[in-house]
Amino acid sequence: MKTRLSLQHKTSSKIKLSLLSTALLAAVVLPWTGGEHAYAASTGGYATTNGSNEAAVTVTNLTELQNAFDANKHHIVIKGNIYGGTKPKTFTFDSTKWNNTTIEGAAGGGAVLQNIQLKFSGELLASGTNIENVVIKNITFYGNIKDLQNLSGADTQPGGIGTNYLGASFRRTSNIWVDHVTMYNISDDLFVISQGSDYATVSNSHFYFTDTWLNMNPNPLWNWVGTNQDLASERLAMIIGSNKNDSYEYGGKKLHVTLHHNWFGPNMKGRPLLRGYVHMYNNYFDNSTQPSGNNSKGFNQQQYNAAQIGSGGNIFSEGNYFYKTNNSHQVGLDSSGDSYKFYERNNVYNATTGTNAQASTYPSVTFPYSFTVDNAANVPNSVQANAGPK
């Protein structure tokens, strides 16, 4: 369950590790001991996976996708627009038989999963065991607004069917690479990494909501966490860590996540909510539409934050570009006094509003991967040109 909070120089640094240092860091930090998938890919972040090495099976409709899933196919290529139906369809990958899985779009950028959630869910596995080595790339995920409105119907009372689903979620999953995806108009947070997941890279992806979603009418209410929430206000990017106990500091030093070269917005109301050990570089936070006023149910449409630093989070933010964002980095804790750490350097703030959280001096920190931090001034153009399926 999601925790809802009311809170709403030219630089180019190449991090190079010696072969010895890399080996030592990998041995200490990364949980794999070898094999065909270990340390295979360079993702610019914590993930080091190529996913599946099986022959690919291409699917073009829901039946073919279901058949591939039922046959335990580990390399699935999506071609065209696959519609999950009027009620969102979830594919749940819930055991280690799904280790080493790739789900990707065919070349050209036209692969779509509409009203479909991919859920990697290892919560019921033995303690210390996660699903491992998953790649999701080159796919657009979106929700059909009319379907979601019809599913919720009139004001949904407690216990009602609601409209909640995500594009992709990872629970108790390790070594995750999500690359060149687009997610929009989905009724929960668009994307989640939680429940002891670890070593993830999210790169070159676009997360946003359309004007049609922002201004939807009818705008259904449903019971979310004990109070009614309107659908149009559910414009949230992602969660890394579901609560204080599922955080880096309080949850066993997991949730190592890299976010780089992603485009967040427009029309994002809030988040990502960051409770992990998160390295965030060269992302474009775009609030160019600056939603304001109240929607058809009387709820405020203004963005409450662009990035939220949560309980137990250790956040390293560098070379990002914030455009017209409100409360660009905001501390929003589960309980007052919870521990967190926040460091930033070389970010650009253009026409931003509200306040930005006070950061500590950026430490001398070494990440177990090579990356280049581009000049933040160039981020809007480069990220918009490259984010999403290709």
mmCIF file of C-alpha atoms in Angstrom:
data_model
loop_
_atom_site.group_PDB
_atom_site.id
_atom_site.type_symbol
_atom_site.label_atom_id
_atom_site.label_comp_id
_atom_site.label_asym_id
_atom_site.label_seq_id
_atom_site.Cartn_x
_atom_site.Cartn_y
_atom_site.Cartn_z
ATOM 1 C CA MET A 1 0.000 0.000 0.000
ATOM 2 C CA LYS A 2 1.229 3.436 -0.849
ATOM 3 C CA THR A 3 1.829 5.958 1.917
ATOM 4 C CA ARG A 4 0.276 9.277 0.963
ATOM 5 C CA LEU A 5 1.993 12.361 2.357
ATOM 6 C CA SER A 6 0.450 15.796 2.546
ATOM 7 C CA LEU A 7 3.777 17.478 1.666
ATOM 8 C CA GLN A 8 3.244 18.089 -1.121
ATOM 9 C CA HIS A 9 29.423 25.450 -14.456
ATOM 10 C CA LYS A 10 29.857 23.468 -16.943
ATOM 11 C CA THR A 11 30.664 20.158 -15.430
ATOM 12 C CA SER A 12 31.661 16.889 -16.930
ATOM 13 C CA SER A 13 33.104 14.343 -14.556
ATOM 14 C CA LYS A 14 34.073 10.895 -15.630
ATOM 15 C CA ILE A 15 34.202 8.449 -12.754
ATOM 16 C CA LYS A 16 36.893 5.900 -13.496
ATOM 17 C CA LEU A 17 37.749 2.995 -11.249
ATOM 18 C CA SER A 18 40.816 0.830 -11.555
ATOM 19 C CA LEU A 19 40.235 -2.804 -12.392
ATOM 20 C CA LEU A 20 41.162 -3.716 -8.859
ATOM 21 C CA SER A 21 38.800 -1.172 -7.337
ATOM 22 C CA THR A 22 35.969 -2.266 -9.587
ATOM 23 C CA ALA A 23 36.458 -5.871 -8.628
ATOM 24 C CA LEU A 24 36.547 -5.060 -4.958
ATOM 25 C CA LEU A 25 33.445 -2.876 -5.127
ATOM 26 C CA ALA A 26 31.567 -5.470 -7.117
ATOM 27 C CA ALA A 27 32.484 -8.156 -4.614
ATOM 28 C CA VAL A 28 31.398 -6.032 -1.681
ATOM 29 C CA VAL A 29 28.362 -4.276 -3.070
ATOM 30 C CA LEU A 30 26.770 -6.498 -5.686
ATOM 31 C CA PRO A 31 25.059 -9.729 -4.632
ATOM 32 C CA TRP A 32 25.896 -11.957 -7.615
ATOM 33 C CA THR A 33 28.710 -14.492 -7.601
ATOM 34 C CA GLY A 34 29.066 -15.052 -11.328
ATOM 35 C CA GLY A 35 27.233 -16.695 -14.170
ATOM 36 C CA GLU A 36 26.260 -15.627 -17.638
ATOM 37 C CA HIS A 37 24.281 -12.584 -16.504
ATOM 38 C CA ALA A 38 26.618 -11.191 -13.831
ATOM 39 C CA TYR A 39 28.232 -7.804 -14.597
ATOM 40 C CA ALA A 40 27.097 -8.070 -18.210
ATOM 41 C CA ALA A 41 25.711 -4.661 -19.091
ATOM 42 C CA SER A 42 26.876 -1.080 -18.618
ATOM 43 C CA THR A 43 23.736 0.832 -17.644
ATOM 44 C CA GLY A 44 25.293 3.987 -16.167
ATOM 45 C CA GLY A 45 23.913 2.840 -12.844
ATOM 46 C CA TYR A 46 23.583 0.068 -10.313
ATOM 47 C CA ALA A 47 22.035 -2.550 -12.609
ATOM 48 C CA THR A 48 24.468 -4.919 -14.318
ATOM 49 C CA THR A 49 22.168 -7.226 -16.250
ATOM 50 C CA ASN A 50 21.421 -8.215 -19.822
ATOM 51 C CA GLY A 51 18.257 -9.998 -18.730
ATOM 52 C CA SER A 52 17.449 -13.089 -20.783
ATOM 53 C CA ASN A 53 19.683 -14.929 -23.220
ATOM 54 C CA GLU A 54 16.790 -17.020 -24.560
ATOM 55 C CA ALA A 55 15.543 -16.750 -28.117
ATOM 56 C CA ALA A 56 12.941 -13.990 -28.348
ATOM 57 C CA VAL A 57 9.247 -14.615 -28.947
ATOM 58 C CA THR A 58 7.333 -11.741 -30.568
ATOM 59 C CA VAL A 59 3.742 -11.021 -29.467
ATOM 60 C CA THR A 60 1.228 -8.713 -31.137
ATOM 61 C CA ASN A 61 -1.955 -9.097 -29.061
ATOM 62 C CA LEU A 62 -3.146 -9.947 -25.553
ATOM 63 C CA THR A 63 -3.700 -13.633 -26.274
ATOM 64 C CA GLU A 64 -0.171 -14.057 -27.592
ATOM 65 C CA LEU A 65 1.229 -12.178 -24.602
ATOM 66 C CA GLN A 66 -0.754 -14.378 -22.215
ATOM 67 C CA ASN A 67 0.431 -17.520 -24.016
ATOM 68 C CA ALA A 68 4.071 -16.392 -23.796
ATOM 69 C CA PHE A 69 3.649 -15.713 -20.091
ATOM 70 C CA ASP A 70 1.920 -19.056 -19.479
ATOM 71 C CA ALA A 71 4.740 -20.833 -21.349
ATOM 72 C CA ASN A 72 7.326 -19.144 -19.091
ATOM 73 C CA LYS A 73 9.004 -17.357 -21.987
ATOM 74 C CA HIS A 74 11.813 -15.198 -20.652
ATOM 75 C CA HIS A 75 12.431 -12.981 -23.684
ATOM 76 C CA ILE A 76 9.249 -11.354 -24.955
ATOM 77 C CA VAL A 77 9.193 -8.741 -27.707
ATOM 78 C CA ILE A 78 6.126 -6.483 -27.874
ATOM 79 C CA LYS A 79 5.076 -5.399 -31.362
ATOM 80 C CA GLY A 80 2.275 -2.880 -31.872
ATOM 81 C CA ASN A 81 -0.349 -1.747 -29.374
ATOM 82 C CA ILE A 82 -1.532 -4.485 -27.015
ATOM 83 C CA TYR A 83 -4.730 -3.627 -25.136
ATOM 84 C CA GLY A 84 -5.368 -5.248 -21.772
ATOM 85 C CA GLY A 85 -9.118 -4.683 -21.800
ATOM 86 C CA THR A 86 -11.505 -2.351 -20.036
ATOM 87 C CA LYS A 87 -10.229 -3.505 -16.626
ATOM 88 C CA PRO A 88 -6.426 -3.193 -16.328
ATOM 89 C CA LYS A 89 -4.652 -6.514 -16.752
ATOM 90 C CA THR A 90 -1.752 -7.493 -14.472
ATOM 91 C CA PHE A 91 0.937 -10.030 -15.329
ATOM 92 C CA THR A 92 2.513 -11.155 -12.053
ATOM 93 C CA PHE A 93 6.028 -12.627 -12.055
ATOM 94 C CA ASP A 94 6.209 -14.031 -8.542
ATOM 95 C CA SER A 95 8.993 -16.630 -8.305
ATOM 96 C CA THR A 96 12.663 -17.134 -9.120
ATOM 97 C CA LYS A 97 11.682 -19.012 -12.261
ATOM 98 C CA TRP A 98 11.428 -15.481 -13.687
ATOM 99 C CA ASN A 99 15.093 -14.725 -13.046
ATOM 100 C CA ASN A 100 16.818 -13.479 -16.209
ATOM 101 C CA THR A 101 13.797 -11.976 -17.984
ATOM 102 C CA THR A 102 13.649 -9.395 -20.764
ATOM 103 C CA ILE A 103 10.450 -7.722 -21.954
ATOM 104 C CA GLU A 104 11.127 -5.207 -24.689
ATOM 105 C CA GLY A 105 9.510 -3.393 -27.540
ATOM 106 C CA ALA A 106 10.318 -4.093 -31.160
ATOM 107 C CA ALA A 107 12.612 -1.553 -32.819
ATOM 108 C CA GLY A 108 10.948 1.610 -34.062
ATOM 109 C CA GLY A 109 9.291 2.871 -30.889
ATOM 110 C CA GLY A 110 5.778 1.605 -31.613
ATOM 111 C CA ALA A 111 5.436 -0.994 -28.845
ATOM 112 C CA VAL A 112 2.608 -0.188 -26.439
ATOM 113 C CA LEU A 113 1.060 -1.889 -23.409
ATOM 114 C CA GLN A 114 -2.294 -0.212 -22.781
ATOM 115 C CA ASN A 115 -4.084 -0.994 -19.495
ATOM 116 C CA ILE A 116 -1.403 -3.571 -18.702
ATOM 117 C CA GLN A 117 0.817 -3.804 -15.622
ATOM 118 C CA LEU A 118 4.014 -5.848 -15.358
ATOM 119 C CA LYS A 119 4.424 -6.829 -11.713
ATOM 120 C CA PHE A 120 7.612 -8.495 -10.494
ATOM 121 C CA SER A 121 6.642 -9.578 -7.021
ATOM 122 C CA GLY A 122 9.017 -11.573 -4.825
ATOM 123 C CA GLU A 123 7.448 -10.782 -1.441
ATOM 124 C CA LEU A 124 6.533 -14.412 -0.738
ATOM 125 C CA LEU A 125 9.976 -15.833 -1.489
ATOM 126 C CA ALA A 126 12.198 -17.171 1.292
ATOM 127 C CA SER A 127 13.995 -14.550 3.328
ATOM 128 C CA GLY A 128 17.090 -13.329 1.525
ATOM 129 C CA THR A 129 15.843 -14.464 -1.892
ATOM 130 C CA ASN A 130 14.820 -12.005 -4.599
ATOM 131 C CA ILE A 131 13.804 -12.325 -8.216
ATOM 132 C CA GLU A 132 16.949 -11.355 -10.145
ATOM 133 C CA ASN A 133 18.059 -9.888 -13.475
ATOM 134 C CA VAL A 134 15.124 -8.191 -15.184
ATOM 135 C CA VAL A 135 15.205 -5.848 -18.186
ATOM 136 C CA ILE A 136 12.209 -3.778 -19.347
ATOM 137 C CA LYS A 137 12.901 -1.500 -22.299
ATOM 138 C CA ASN A 138 11.573 0.269 -25.366
ATOM 139 C CA ILE A 139 7.866 0.134 -24.416
ATOM 140 C CA THR A 140 5.154 2.757 -23.859
ATOM 141 C CA PHE A 141 2.766 2.041 -20.983
ATOM 142 C CA TYR A 142 -0.445 4.034 -20.615
ATOM 143 C CA GLY A 143 -3.928 3.869 -19.190
ATOM 144 C CA ASN A 144 -7.106 4.417 -21.182
ATOM 145 C CA ILE A 145 -8.803 7.305 -19.401
ATOM 146 C CA LYS A 146 -12.346 6.363 -20.379
ATOM 147 C CA ASP A 147 -11.838 2.808 -19.161
ATOM 148 C CA LEU A 148 -10.520 4.020 -15.819
ATOM 149 C CA GLN A 149 -13.411 6.447 -15.415
ATOM 150 C CA ASN A 150 -15.916 3.706 -16.185
ATOM 151 C CA LEU A 151 -14.193 1.260 -13.864
ATOM 152 C CA SER A 152 -14.465 3.641 -10.965
ATOM 153 C CA GLY A 153 -18.005 4.667 -11.890
ATOM 154 C CA ALA A 154 -19.749 7.054 -9.521
ATOM 155 C CA ASP A 155 -18.048 8.083 -6.283
ATOM 156 C CA THR A 156 -16.519 4.806 -5.147
ATOM 157 C CA GLN A 157 -17.209 3.959 -1.540
ATOM 158 C CA PRO A 158 -14.741 2.148 0.773
ATOM 159 C CA GLY A 159 -14.251 -1.346 -0.558
ATOM 160 C CA GLY A 160 -15.209 -0.283 -4.072
ATOM 161 C CA ILE A 161 -13.351 -1.490 -7.125
ATOM 162 C CA GLY A 162 -11.238 1.636 -7.520
ATOM 163 C CA THR A 163 -8.885 2.255 -10.416
ATOM 164 C CA ASN A 164 -5.430 1.545 -9.053
ATOM 165 C CA TYR A 165 -2.669 0.010 -11.152
ATOM 166 C CA LEU A 166 0.888 0.822 -12.231
ATOM 167 C CA GLY A 167 2.862 0.497 -15.438
ATOM 168 C CA ALA A 168 5.565 -1.674 -13.892
ATOM 169 C CA SER A 169 6.400 -2.556 -10.316
ATOM 170 C CA PHE A 170 9.306 -4.342 -8.685
ATOM 171 C CA ARG A 171 8.981 -5.856 -5.218
ATOM 172 C CA ARG A 172 11.782 -8.012 -3.799
ATOM 173 C CA THR A 173 13.534 -7.890 -7.170
ATOM 174 C CA SER A 174 17.242 -7.272 -7.692
ATOM 175 C CA ASN A 175 19.346 -6.172 -10.654
ATOM 176 C CA ILE A 176 16.696 -4.289 -12.610
ATOM 177 C CA TRP A 177 17.209 -2.207 -15.743
ATOM 178 C CA VAL A 178 14.335 -0.092 -17.054
ATOM 179 C CA ASP A 179 15.452 1.816 -20.138
ATOM 180 C CA HIS A 180 13.818 3.875 -22.886
ATOM 181 C CA VAL A 181 10.274 3.430 -21.637
ATOM 182 C CA THR A 182 7.420 5.919 -21.518
ATOM 183 C CA MET A 183 4.711 5.781 -18.844
ATOM 184 C CA TYR A 184 1.731 8.109 -18.669
ATOM 185 C CA ASN A 185 -1.924 8.343 -17.595
ATOM 186 C CA ILE A 186 -1.756 5.495 -15.093
ATOM 187 C CA SER A 187 -3.897 5.670 -11.988
ATOM 188 C CA ASP A 188 -1.393 4.818 -9.266
ATOM 189 C CA ASP A 189 2.204 5.991 -9.185
ATOM 190 C CA LEU A 190 3.459 5.208 -12.661
ATOM 191 C CA PHE A 191 6.293 3.009 -11.399
ATOM 192 C CA VAL A 192 7.489 1.413 -8.125
ATOM 193 C CA ILE A 193 10.686 -0.154 -6.764
ATOM 194 C CA SER A 194 10.070 -1.428 -3.238
ATOM 195 C CA GLN A 195 9.956 -4.210 -0.643
ATOM 196 C CA GLY A 196 13.683 -4.841 -0.420
ATOM 197 C CA SER A 197 14.430 -4.528 -4.126
ATOM 198 C CA ASP A 198 18.012 -3.626 -4.913
ATOM 199 C CA TYR A 199 20.475 -2.574 -7.643
ATOM 200 C CA ALA A 200 18.285 -0.840 -10.203
ATOM 201 C CA THR A 201 18.898 1.561 -13.064
ATOM 202 C CA VAL A 202 16.086 3.640 -14.583
ATOM 203 C CA SER A 203 17.380 5.502 -17.624
ATOM 204 C CA ASN A 204 16.347 7.421 -20.748
ATOM 205 C CA SER A 205 12.652 7.236 -19.863
ATOM 206 C CA HIS A 206 9.691 9.621 -19.844
ATOM 207 C CA PHE A 207 7.073 9.864 -17.082
ATOM 208 C CA TYR A 208 4.184 12.316 -17.492
ATOM 209 C CA PHE A 209 0.424 12.975 -17.653
ATOM 210 C CA THR A 210 -1.585 14.526 -20.477
ATOM 211 C CA ASP A 211 -3.753 17.630 -20.336
ATOM 212 C CA THR A 212 -6.758 15.350 -20.851
ATOM 213 C CA TRP A 213 -5.924 13.530 -17.617
ATOM 214 C CA LEU A 214 -5.327 16.782 -15.746
ATOM 215 C CA ASN A 215 -8.709 18.160 -16.809
ATOM 216 C CA MET A 216 -10.749 14.937 -16.820
ATOM 217 C CA ASN A 217 -14.470 15.295 -16.216
ATOM 218 C CA PRO A 218 -16.073 13.193 -14.853
ATOM 219 C CA ASN A 219 -13.330 12.973 -12.281
ATOM 220 C CA PRO A 220 -14.118 9.915 -10.117
ATOM 221 C CA LEU A 221 -13.471 9.642 -6.425
ATOM 222 C CA TRP A 222 -12.463 6.378 -4.805
ATOM 223 C CA ASN A 223 -11.255 5.245 -1.396
ATOM 224 C CA TRP A 224 -7.483 5.028 -1.402
ATOM 225 C CA VAL A 225 -6.030 5.119 2.135
ATOM 226 C CA GLY A 226 -9.143 5.704 4.201
ATOM 227 C CA THR A 227 -10.158 8.928 2.485
ATOM 228 C CA ASN A 228 -11.587 9.688 -0.922
ATOM 229 C CA GLN A 229 -9.125 10.741 -3.606
ATOM 230 C CA ASP A 230 -9.962 12.074 -7.034
ATOM 231 C CA LEU A 231 -8.476 10.379 -10.075
ATOM 232 C CA ALA A 232 -7.264 13.550 -11.824
ATOM 233 C CA SER A 233 -5.036 14.390 -8.841
ATOM 234 C CA GLU A 234 -3.277 11.031 -9.015
ATOM 235 C CA ARG A 235 -0.388 12.345 -11.131
ATOM 236 C CA LEU A 236 2.600 10.779 -9.400
ATOM 237 C CA ALA A 237 5.824 9.527 -10.968
ATOM 238 C CA MET A 238 7.327 6.780 -8.838
ATOM 239 C CA ILE A 239 8.099 5.431 -5.400
ATOM 240 C CA ILE A 240 11.438 4.000 -4.328
ATOM 241 C CA GLY A 241 10.728 2.353 -0.982
ATOM 242 C CA SER A 242 7.134 1.955 0.176
ATOM 243 C CA ASN A 243 7.523 3.255 3.740
ATOM 244 C CA LYS A 244 10.077 3.974 6.485
ATOM 245 C CA ASN A 245 10.709 0.273 7.135
ATOM 246 C CA ASP A 246 11.272 -0.271 3.419
ATOM 247 C CA SER A 247 14.048 2.290 3.091
ATOM 248 C CA TYR A 248 17.824 2.315 2.838
ATOM 249 C CA GLU A 249 18.463 3.378 6.431
ATOM 250 C CA TYR A 250 15.701 1.402 8.132
ATOM 251 C CA GLY A 251 15.260 -1.531 5.765
ATOM 252 C CA GLY A 252 18.608 -3.319 5.670
ATOM 253 C CA LYS A 253 20.665 -1.006 3.440
ATOM 254 C CA LYS A 254 18.905 -2.030 0.219
ATOM 255 C CA LEU A 255 17.232 0.024 -2.542
ATOM 256 C CA HIS A 256 20.380 1.094 -4.404
ATOM 257 C CA VAL A 257 18.887 2.903 -7.411
ATOM 258 C CA THR A 258 20.263 5.121 -10.186
ATOM 259 C CA LEU A 259 17.989 7.526 -12.069
ATOM 260 C CA HIS A 260 19.648 9.149 -15.066
ATOM 261 C CA HIS A 261 18.615 10.970 -18.235
ATOM 262 C CA ASN A 262 14.915 10.653 -17.471
ATOM 263 C CA TRP A 263 12.198 13.207 -18.260
ATOM 264 C CA PHE A 264 9.704 13.783 -15.449
ATOM 265 C CA GLY A 265 6.711 15.782 -16.637
ATOM 266 C CA PRO A 266 4.839 17.714 -17.717
ATOM 267 C CA ASN A 267 1.717 17.682 -15.504
ATOM 268 C CA MET A 268 3.377 15.720 -12.712
ATOM 269 C CA LYS A 269 1.823 16.542 -9.347
ATOM 270 C CA GLY A 270 4.637 15.033 -7.309
ATOM 271 C CA ARG A 271 7.487 12.576 -6.917
ATOM 272 C CA PRO A 272 9.628 10.504 -7.382
ATOM 273 C CA LEU A 273 9.462 9.730 -3.657
ATOM 274 C CA LEU A 274 12.954 8.578 -2.689
ATOM 275 C CA ARG A 275 13.554 6.372 0.360
ATOM 276 C CA GLY A 276 16.501 4.435 -1.116
ATOM 277 C CA TYR A 277 20.195 5.017 -1.703
ATOM 278 C CA VAL A 278 19.525 6.993 -4.856
ATOM 279 C CA HIS A 279 21.979 8.531 -7.294
ATOM 280 C CA MET A 280 20.030 10.917 -9.501
ATOM 281 C CA TYR A 281 21.891 12.640 -12.340
ATOM 282 C CA ASN A 282 21.068 14.449 -15.596
ATOM 283 C CA ASN A 283 17.299 14.164 -15.228
ATOM 284 C CA TYR A 284 14.924 16.812 -16.578
ATOM 285 C CA PHE A 285 12.131 17.825 -14.208
ATOM 286 C CA ASP A 286 9.630 19.610 -16.430
ATOM 287 C CA ASN A 287 6.725 21.546 -14.939
ATOM 288 C CA SER A 288 6.355 23.745 -18.017
ATOM 289 C CA THR A 289 2.542 23.592 -17.931
ATOM 290 C CA GLN A 290 2.420 24.763 -14.289
ATOM 291 C CA PRO A 291 -1.054 23.388 -13.425
ATOM 292 C CA SER A 292 -2.949 25.717 -11.108
ATOM 293 C CA GLY A 293 -6.387 26.300 -9.668
ATOM 294 C CA ASN A 294 -8.797 23.529 -8.735
ATOM 295 C CA ASN A 295 -10.058 20.651 -10.827
ATOM 296 C CA SER A 296 -13.657 19.531 -11.308
ATOM 297 C CA LYS A 297 -13.762 17.954 -7.830
ATOM 298 C CA GLY A 298 -12.280 21.017 -6.145
ATOM 299 C CA PHE A 299 -8.782 19.628 -5.585
ATOM 300 C CA ASN A 300 -5.713 21.821 -6.059
ATOM 301 C CA GLN A 301 -3.865 21.027 -9.288
ATOM 302 C CA GLN A 302 -0.539 22.688 -8.395
ATOM 303 C CA GLN A 303 2.572 20.532 -8.238
ATOM 304 C CA TYR A 304 3.483 19.881 -4.599
ATOM 305 C CA ASN A 305 7.044 18.728 -5.281
ATOM 306 C CA ALA A 306 9.308 17.537 -8.075
ATOM 307 C CA ALA A 307 11.433 15.146 -6.021
ATOM 308 C CA GLN A 308 10.598 14.065 -2.478
ATOM 309 C CA ILE A 309 13.273 12.933 -0.026
ATOM 310 C CA GLY A 310 11.680 10.354 2.223
ATOM 311 C CA SER A 311 12.428 8.639 5.499
ATOM 312 C CA GLY A 312 15.634 6.615 5.435
ATOM 313 C CA GLY A 313 16.713 7.954 2.061
ATOM 314 C CA ASN A 314 20.281 8.805 1.060
ATOM 315 C CA ILE A 315 19.949 11.029 -2.008
ATOM 316 C CA PHE A 316 22.749 12.213 -4.308
ATOM 317 C CA SER A 317 21.388 14.735 -6.825
ATOM 318 C CA GLU A 318 23.709 16.192 -9.469
ATOM 319 C CA GLY A 319 23.530 17.723 -12.914
ATOM 320 C CA ASN A 320 19.735 17.744 -13.003
ATOM 321 C CA TYR A 321 17.606 20.496 -14.570
ATOM 322 C CA PHE A 322 14.469 21.771 -12.821
ATOM 323 C CA TYR A 323 12.131 23.901 -14.943
ATOM 324 C CA LYS A 324 9.237 25.783 -13.313
ATOM 325 C CA THR A 325 9.044 23.094 -10.637
ATOM 326 C CA ASN A 326 7.473 23.786 -7.264
ATOM 327 C CA ASN A 327 9.448 22.651 -4.193
ATOM 328 C CA SER A 328 12.086 21.092 -6.412
ATOM 329 C CA HIS A 329 13.601 18.891 -3.708
ATOM 330 C CA GLN A 330 11.335 18.567 -0.700
ATOM 331 C CA VAL A 331 11.834 16.617 2.490
ATOM 332 C CA GLY A 332 8.665 14.670 3.294
ATOM 333 C CA LEU A 333 9.127 12.139 6.070
ATOM 334 C CA ASP A 334 6.844 9.409 7.370
ATOM 335 C CA SER A 335 7.481 10.666 10.916
ATOM 336 C CA SER A 336 9.128 13.821 12.166
ATOM 337 C CA GLY A 337 12.722 13.091 13.155
ATOM 338 C CA ASP A 338 13.258 10.208 10.739
ATOM 339 C CA SER A 339 16.790 9.974 9.387
ATOM 340 C CA TYR A 340 17.687 11.022 5.854
ATOM 341 C CA LYS A 341 20.668 12.402 3.937
ATOM 342 C CA PHE A 342 20.529 14.787 0.987
ATOM 343 C CA TYR A 343 23.437 15.982 -1.144
ATOM 344 C CA GLU A 344 23.352 18.037 -4.334
ATOM 345 C CA ARG A 345 25.708 19.759 -6.741
ATOM 346 C CA ASN A 346 25.631 21.397 -10.163
ATOM 347 C CA ASN A 347 21.838 21.318 -10.569
ATOM 348 C CA VAL A 348 20.101 24.049 -12.592
ATOM 349 C CA TYR A 349 16.924 25.745 -11.320
ATOM 350 C CA ASN A 350 15.045 27.771 -13.934
ATOM 351 C CA ALA A 351 11.915 29.736 -12.955
ATOM 352 C CA THR A 352 11.244 27.425 -10.017
ATOM 353 C CA THR A 353 8.826 28.220 -7.186
ATOM 354 C CA GLY A 354 8.450 27.240 -3.549
ATOM 355 C CA THR A 355 11.520 26.163 -1.636
ATOM 356 C CA ASN A 356 14.346 23.706 -2.184
ATOM 357 C CA ALA A 357 15.527 21.440 0.614
ATOM 358 C CA GLN A 358 18.782 22.336 2.309
ATOM 359 C CA ALA A 359 21.495 19.994 1.073
ATOM 360 C CA SER A 360 24.696 18.933 2.780
ATOM 361 C CA THR A 361 28.038 19.366 1.050
ATOM 362 C CA TYR A 362 28.424 16.739 -1.632
ATOM 363 C CA PRO A 363 30.707 14.063 -0.214
ATOM 364 C CA SER A 364 33.613 12.262 -1.805
ATOM 365 C CA VAL A 365 31.586 9.236 -2.798
ATOM 366 C CA THR A 366 32.427 6.400 -5.178
ATOM 367 C CA PHE A 367 29.735 4.519 -7.047
ATOM 368 C CA PRO A 368 30.480 1.000 -8.363
ATOM 369 C CA TYR A 369 29.909 1.958 -11.988
ATOM 370 C CA SER A 370 31.253 4.346 -14.619
ATOM 371 C CA PHE A 371 29.189 7.351 -15.585
ATOM 372 C CA THR A 372 29.518 10.832 -17.044
ATOM 373 C CA VAL A 373 27.614 13.800 -15.644
ATOM 374 C CA ASP A 374 26.766 16.058 -18.581
ATOM 375 C CA ASN A 375 26.522 19.816 -18.335
ATOM 376 C CA ALA A 376 23.141 20.367 -16.702
ATOM 377 C CA ALA A 377 22.375 23.293 -19.037
ATOM 378 C CA ASN A 378 22.208 20.820 -21.925
ATOM 379 C CA VAL A 379 19.919 18.350 -20.166
ATOM 380 C CA PRO A 380 16.489 19.561 -21.384
ATOM 381 C CA ASN A 381 17.392 19.260 -25.058
ATOM 382 C CA SER A 382 19.354 16.035 -24.811
ATOM 383 C CA VAL A 383 16.879 14.253 -22.569
ATOM 384 C CA GLN A 384 13.783 15.259 -24.521
ATOM 385 C CA ALA A 385 15.448 14.075 -27.744
ATOM 386 C CA ASN A 386 16.410 10.703 -26.347
ATOM 387 C CA ALA A 387 13.877 9.642 -23.697
ATOM 388 C CA GLY A 388 11.304 6.979 -24.456
ATOM 389 C CA PRO A 389 11.084 4.049 -26.900
ATOM 390 C CA LYS A 390 13.184 4.053 -30.056
#
